[in-house]
PDB file of N, CA and C in Angstrom:
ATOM      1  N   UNK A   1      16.666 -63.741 -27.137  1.00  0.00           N
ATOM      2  CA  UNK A   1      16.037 -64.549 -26.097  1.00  0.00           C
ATOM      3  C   UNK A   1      15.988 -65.995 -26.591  1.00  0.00           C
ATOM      4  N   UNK A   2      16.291 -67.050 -25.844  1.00  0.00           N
ATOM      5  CA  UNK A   2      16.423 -68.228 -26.314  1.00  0.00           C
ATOM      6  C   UNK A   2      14.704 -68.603 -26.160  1.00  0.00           C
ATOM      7  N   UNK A   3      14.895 -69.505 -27.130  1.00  0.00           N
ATOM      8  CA  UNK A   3      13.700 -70.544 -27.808  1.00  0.00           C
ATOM      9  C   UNK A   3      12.851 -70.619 -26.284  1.00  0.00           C
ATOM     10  N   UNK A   4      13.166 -71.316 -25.377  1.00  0.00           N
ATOM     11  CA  UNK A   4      12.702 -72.140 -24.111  1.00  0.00           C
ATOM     12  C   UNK A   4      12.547 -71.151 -23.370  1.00  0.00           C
ATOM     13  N   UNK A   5      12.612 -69.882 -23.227  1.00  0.00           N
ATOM     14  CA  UNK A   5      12.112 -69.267 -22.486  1.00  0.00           C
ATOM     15  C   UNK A   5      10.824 -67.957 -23.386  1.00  0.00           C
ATOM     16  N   UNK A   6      10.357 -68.816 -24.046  1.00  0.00           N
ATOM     17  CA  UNK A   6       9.328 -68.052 -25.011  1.00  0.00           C
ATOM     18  C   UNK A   6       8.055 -68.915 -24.647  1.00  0.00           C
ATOM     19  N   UNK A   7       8.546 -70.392 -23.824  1.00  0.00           N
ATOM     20  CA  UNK A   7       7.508 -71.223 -23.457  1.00  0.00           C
ATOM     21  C   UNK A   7       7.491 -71.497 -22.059  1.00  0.00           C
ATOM     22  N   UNK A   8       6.682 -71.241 -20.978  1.00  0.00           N
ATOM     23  CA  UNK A   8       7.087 -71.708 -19.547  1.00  0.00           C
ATOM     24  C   UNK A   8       6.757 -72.987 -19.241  1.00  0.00           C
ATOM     25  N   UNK A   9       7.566 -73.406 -18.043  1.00  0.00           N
ATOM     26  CA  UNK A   9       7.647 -74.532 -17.803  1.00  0.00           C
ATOM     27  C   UNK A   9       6.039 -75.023 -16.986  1.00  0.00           C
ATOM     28  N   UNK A  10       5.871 -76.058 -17.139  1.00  0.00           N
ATOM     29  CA  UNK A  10       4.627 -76.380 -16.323  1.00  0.00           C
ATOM     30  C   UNK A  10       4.077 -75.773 -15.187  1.00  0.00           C
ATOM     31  N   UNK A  11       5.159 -75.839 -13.945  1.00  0.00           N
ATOM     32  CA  UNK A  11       4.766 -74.688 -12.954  1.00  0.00           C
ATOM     33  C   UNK A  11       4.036 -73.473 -12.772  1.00  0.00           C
ATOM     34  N   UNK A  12       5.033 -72.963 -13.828  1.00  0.00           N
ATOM     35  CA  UNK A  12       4.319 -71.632 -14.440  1.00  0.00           C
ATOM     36  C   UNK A  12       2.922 -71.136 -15.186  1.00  0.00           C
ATOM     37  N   UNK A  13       3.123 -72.414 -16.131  1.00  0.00           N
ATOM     38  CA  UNK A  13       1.761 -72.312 -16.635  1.00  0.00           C
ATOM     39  C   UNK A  13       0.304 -72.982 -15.994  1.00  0.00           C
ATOM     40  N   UNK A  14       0.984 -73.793 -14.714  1.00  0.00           N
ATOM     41  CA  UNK A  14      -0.723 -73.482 -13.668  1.00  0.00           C
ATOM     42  C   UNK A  14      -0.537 -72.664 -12.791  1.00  0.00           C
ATOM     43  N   UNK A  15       0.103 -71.807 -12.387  1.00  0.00           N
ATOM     44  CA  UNK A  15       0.410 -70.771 -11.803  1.00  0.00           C
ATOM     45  C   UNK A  15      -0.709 -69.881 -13.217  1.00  0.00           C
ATOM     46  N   UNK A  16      -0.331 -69.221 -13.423  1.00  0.00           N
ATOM     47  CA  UNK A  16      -0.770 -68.378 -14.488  1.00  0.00           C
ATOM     48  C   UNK A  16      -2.201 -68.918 -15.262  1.00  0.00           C
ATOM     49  N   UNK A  17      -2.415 -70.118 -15.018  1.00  0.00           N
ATOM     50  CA  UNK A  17      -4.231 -70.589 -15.272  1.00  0.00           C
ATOM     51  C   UNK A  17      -4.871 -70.269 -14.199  1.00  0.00           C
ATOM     52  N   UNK A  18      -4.237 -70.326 -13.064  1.00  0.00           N
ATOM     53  CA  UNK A  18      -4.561 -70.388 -12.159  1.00  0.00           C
ATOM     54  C   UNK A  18      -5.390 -68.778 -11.681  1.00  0.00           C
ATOM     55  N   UNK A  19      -4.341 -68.300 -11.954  1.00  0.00           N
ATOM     56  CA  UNK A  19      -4.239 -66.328 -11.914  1.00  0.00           C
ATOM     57  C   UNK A  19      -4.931 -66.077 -13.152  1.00  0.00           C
ATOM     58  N   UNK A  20      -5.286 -66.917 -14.007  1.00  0.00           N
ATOM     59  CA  UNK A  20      -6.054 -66.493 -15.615  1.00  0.00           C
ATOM     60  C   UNK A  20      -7.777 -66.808 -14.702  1.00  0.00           C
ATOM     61  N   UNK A  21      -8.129 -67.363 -13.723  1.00  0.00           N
ATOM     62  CA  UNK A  21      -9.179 -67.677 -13.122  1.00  0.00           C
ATOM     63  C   UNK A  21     -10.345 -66.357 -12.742  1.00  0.00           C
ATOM     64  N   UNK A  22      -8.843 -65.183 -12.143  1.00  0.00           N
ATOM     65  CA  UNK A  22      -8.928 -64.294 -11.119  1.00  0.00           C
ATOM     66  C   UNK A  22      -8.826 -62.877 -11.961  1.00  0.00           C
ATOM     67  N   UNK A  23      -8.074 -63.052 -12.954  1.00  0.00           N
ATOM     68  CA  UNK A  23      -8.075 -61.847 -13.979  1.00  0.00           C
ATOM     69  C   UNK A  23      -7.468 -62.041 -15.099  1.00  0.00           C
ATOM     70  N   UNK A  24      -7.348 -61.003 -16.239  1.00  0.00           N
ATOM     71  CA  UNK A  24      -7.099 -61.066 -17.511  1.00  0.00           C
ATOM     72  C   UNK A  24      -5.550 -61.149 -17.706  1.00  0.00           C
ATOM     73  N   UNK A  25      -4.635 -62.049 -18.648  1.00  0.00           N
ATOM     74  CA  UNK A  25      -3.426 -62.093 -18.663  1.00  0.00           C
ATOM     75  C   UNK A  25      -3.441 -61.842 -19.919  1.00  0.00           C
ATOM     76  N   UNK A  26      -2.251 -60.914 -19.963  1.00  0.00           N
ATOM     77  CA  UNK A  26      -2.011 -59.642 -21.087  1.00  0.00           C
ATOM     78  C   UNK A  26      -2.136 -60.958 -22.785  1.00  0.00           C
ATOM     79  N   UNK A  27      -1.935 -60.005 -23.487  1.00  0.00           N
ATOM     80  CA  UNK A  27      -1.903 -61.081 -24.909  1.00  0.00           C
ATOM     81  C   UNK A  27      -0.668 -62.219 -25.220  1.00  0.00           C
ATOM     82  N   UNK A  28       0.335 -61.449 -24.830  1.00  0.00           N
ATOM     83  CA  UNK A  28       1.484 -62.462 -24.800  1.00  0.00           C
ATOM     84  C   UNK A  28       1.475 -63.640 -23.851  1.00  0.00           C
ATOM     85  N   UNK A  29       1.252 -62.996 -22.772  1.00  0.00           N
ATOM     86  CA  UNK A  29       1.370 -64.317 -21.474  1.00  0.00           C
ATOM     87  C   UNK A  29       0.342 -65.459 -22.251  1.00  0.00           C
ATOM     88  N   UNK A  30      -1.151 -65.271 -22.767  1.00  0.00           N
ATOM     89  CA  UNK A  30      -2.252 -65.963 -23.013  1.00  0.00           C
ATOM     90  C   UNK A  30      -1.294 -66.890 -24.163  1.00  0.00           C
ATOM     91  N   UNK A  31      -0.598 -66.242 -25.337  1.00  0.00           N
ATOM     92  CA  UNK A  31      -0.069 -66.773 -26.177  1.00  0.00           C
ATOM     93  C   UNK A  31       0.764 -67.678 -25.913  1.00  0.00           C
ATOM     94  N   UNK A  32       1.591 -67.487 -24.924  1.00  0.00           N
ATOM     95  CA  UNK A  32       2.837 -67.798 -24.059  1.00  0.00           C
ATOM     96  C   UNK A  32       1.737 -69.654 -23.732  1.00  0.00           C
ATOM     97  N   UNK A  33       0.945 -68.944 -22.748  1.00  0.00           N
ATOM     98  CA  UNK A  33       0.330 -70.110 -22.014  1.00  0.00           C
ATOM     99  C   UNK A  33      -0.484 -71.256 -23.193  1.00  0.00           C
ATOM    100  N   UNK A  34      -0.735 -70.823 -23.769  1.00  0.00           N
ATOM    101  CA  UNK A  34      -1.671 -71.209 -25.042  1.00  0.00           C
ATOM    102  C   UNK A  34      -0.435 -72.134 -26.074  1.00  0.00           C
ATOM    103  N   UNK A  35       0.818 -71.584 -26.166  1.00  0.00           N
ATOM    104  CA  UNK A  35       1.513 -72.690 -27.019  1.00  0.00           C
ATOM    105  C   UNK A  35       1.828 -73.938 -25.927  1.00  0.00           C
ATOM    106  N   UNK A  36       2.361 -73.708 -24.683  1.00  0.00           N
ATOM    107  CA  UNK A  36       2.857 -74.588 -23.625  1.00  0.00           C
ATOM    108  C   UNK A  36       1.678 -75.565 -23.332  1.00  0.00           C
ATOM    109  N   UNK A  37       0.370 -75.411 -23.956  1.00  0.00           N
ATOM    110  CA  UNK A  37      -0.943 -76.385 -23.704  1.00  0.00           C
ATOM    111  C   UNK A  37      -0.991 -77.087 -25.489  1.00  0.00           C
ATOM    112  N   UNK A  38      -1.004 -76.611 -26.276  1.00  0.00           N
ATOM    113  CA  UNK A  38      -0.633 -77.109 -27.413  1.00  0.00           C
ATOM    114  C   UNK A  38       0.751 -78.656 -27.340  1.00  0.00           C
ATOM    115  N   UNK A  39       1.815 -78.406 -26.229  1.00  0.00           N
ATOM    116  CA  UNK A  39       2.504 -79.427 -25.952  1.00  0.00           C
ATOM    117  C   UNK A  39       2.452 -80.330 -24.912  1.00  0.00           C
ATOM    118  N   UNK A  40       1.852 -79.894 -23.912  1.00  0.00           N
ATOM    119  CA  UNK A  40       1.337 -80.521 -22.481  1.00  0.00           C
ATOM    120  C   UNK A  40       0.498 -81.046 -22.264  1.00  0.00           C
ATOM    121  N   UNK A  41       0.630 -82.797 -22.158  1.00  0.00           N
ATOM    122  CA  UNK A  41      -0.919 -82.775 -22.115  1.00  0.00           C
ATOM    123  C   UNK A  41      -0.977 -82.772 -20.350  1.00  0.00           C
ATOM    124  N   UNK A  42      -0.461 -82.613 -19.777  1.00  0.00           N
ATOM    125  CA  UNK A  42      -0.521 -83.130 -18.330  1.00  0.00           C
ATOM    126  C   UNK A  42      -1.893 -81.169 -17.783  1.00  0.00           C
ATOM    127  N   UNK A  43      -0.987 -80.159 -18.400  1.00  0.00           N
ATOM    128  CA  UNK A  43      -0.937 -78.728 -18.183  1.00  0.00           C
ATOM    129  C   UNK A  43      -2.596 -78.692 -18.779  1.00  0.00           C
ATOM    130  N   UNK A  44      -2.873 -79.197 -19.995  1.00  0.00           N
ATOM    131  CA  UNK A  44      -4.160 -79.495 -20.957  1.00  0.00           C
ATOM    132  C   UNK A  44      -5.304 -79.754 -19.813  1.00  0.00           C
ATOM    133  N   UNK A  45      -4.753 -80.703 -18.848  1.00  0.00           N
ATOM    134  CA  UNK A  45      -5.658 -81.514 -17.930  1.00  0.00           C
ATOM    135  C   UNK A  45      -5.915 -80.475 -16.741  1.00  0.00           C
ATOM    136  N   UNK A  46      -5.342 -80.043 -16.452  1.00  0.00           N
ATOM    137  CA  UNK A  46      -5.014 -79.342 -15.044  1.00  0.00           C
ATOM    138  C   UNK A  46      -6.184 -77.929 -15.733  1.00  0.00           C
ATOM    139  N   UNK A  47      -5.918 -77.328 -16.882  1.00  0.00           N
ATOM    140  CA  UNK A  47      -6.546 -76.317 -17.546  1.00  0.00           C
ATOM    141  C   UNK A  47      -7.873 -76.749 -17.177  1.00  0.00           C
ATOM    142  N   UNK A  48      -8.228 -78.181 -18.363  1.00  0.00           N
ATOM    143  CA  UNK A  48      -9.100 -78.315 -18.438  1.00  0.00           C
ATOM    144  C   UNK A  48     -10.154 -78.758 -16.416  1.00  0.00           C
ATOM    145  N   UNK A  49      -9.513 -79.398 -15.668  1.00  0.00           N
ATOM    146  CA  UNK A  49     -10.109 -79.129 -14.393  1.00  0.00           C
ATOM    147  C   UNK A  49     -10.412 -78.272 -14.190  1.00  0.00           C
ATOM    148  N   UNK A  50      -9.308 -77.096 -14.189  1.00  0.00           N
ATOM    149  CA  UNK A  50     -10.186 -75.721 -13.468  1.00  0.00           C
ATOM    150  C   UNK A  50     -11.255 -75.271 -13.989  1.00  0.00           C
ATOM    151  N   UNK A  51     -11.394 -75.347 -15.298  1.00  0.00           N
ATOM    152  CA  UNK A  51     -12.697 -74.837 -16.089  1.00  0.00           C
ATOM    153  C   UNK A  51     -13.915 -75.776 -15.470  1.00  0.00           C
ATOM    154  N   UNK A  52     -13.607 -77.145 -15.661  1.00  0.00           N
ATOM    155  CA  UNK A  52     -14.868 -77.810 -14.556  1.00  0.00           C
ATOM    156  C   UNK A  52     -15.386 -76.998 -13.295  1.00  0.00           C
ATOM    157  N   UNK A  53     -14.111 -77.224 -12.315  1.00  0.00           N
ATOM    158  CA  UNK A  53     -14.517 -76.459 -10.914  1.00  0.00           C
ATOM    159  C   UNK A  53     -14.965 -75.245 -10.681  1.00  0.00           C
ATOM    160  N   UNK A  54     -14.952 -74.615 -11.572  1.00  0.00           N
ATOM    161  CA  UNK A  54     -15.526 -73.067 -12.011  1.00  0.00           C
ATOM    162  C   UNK A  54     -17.093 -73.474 -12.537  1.00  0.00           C
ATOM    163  N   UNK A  55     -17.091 -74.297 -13.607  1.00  0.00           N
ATOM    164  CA  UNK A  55     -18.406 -74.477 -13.634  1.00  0.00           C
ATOM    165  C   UNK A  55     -19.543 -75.132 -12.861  1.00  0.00           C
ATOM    166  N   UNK A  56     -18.368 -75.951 -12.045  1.00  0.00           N
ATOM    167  CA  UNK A  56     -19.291 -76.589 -11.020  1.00  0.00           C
ATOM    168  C   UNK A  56     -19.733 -75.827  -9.488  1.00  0.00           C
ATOM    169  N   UNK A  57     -18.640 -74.411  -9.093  1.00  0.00           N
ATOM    170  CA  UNK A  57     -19.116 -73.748  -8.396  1.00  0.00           C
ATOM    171  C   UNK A  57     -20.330 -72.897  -9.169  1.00  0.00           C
ATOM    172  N   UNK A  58     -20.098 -72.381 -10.244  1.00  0.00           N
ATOM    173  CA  UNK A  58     -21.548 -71.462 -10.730  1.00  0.00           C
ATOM    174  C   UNK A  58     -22.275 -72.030 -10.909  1.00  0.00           C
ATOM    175  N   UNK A  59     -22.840 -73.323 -10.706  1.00  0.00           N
ATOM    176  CA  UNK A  59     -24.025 -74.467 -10.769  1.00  0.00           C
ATOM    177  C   UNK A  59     -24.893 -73.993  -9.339  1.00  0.00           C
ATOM    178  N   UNK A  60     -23.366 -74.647  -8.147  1.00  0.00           N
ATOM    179  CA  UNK A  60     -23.854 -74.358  -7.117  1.00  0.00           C
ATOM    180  C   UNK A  60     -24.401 -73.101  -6.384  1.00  0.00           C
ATOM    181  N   UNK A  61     -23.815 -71.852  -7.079  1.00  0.00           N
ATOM    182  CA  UNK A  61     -24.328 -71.000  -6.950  1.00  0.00           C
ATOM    183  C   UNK A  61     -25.457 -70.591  -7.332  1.00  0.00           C
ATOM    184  N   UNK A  62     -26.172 -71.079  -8.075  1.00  0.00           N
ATOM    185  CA  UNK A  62     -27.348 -71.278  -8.531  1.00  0.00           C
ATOM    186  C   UNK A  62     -28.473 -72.079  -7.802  1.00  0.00           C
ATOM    187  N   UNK A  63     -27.722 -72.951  -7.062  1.00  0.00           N
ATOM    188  CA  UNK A  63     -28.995 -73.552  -6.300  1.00  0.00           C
ATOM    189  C   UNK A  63     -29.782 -72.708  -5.205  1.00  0.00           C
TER     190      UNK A  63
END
C-alpha cells in the first residue's frame, strides 16, 4: 500500500471528525485521522471547532 494512502486527504478527515462526533472510529481510522492532524493545520482547526460546538451545545443544554 503506498505511503499516501495510509494518510487521508482533508475531505476525509472532516468527514470522519465529523462521524467521530456521532460514534466510535475503529483504532486505525483514529490513528489514520490523528497522524493527518499532526500535519494539517487547516484539519487541526476544523477538529478543534467541532469540539467547541459540542461544548457549546452541552452548555446550552444545561440552561
Amino acid at each position: 500500500m503506498p505511503y499516501k494512502r495510509l494518510i487521508p486527504h482533508c475531505r476525509d478527515t472532516q468527514l470522519l471528525l465529523s462521524q467521530a462526533q456521532d460514534s466510535n472510529l475503529s483504532p486505525l481510522t483514529r490513528a489514520r485521522v490523528r497522524v493527518h492532524l499532526w500535519t494539517c493545520t487547516a484539519c487541526t482547526r476544523f477538529s478543534q471547532q467541532l469540539a467547541f460546538m459540542r461544548q457549546a451545545m452541552r452548555q446550552l443544554g444545561k440552561d
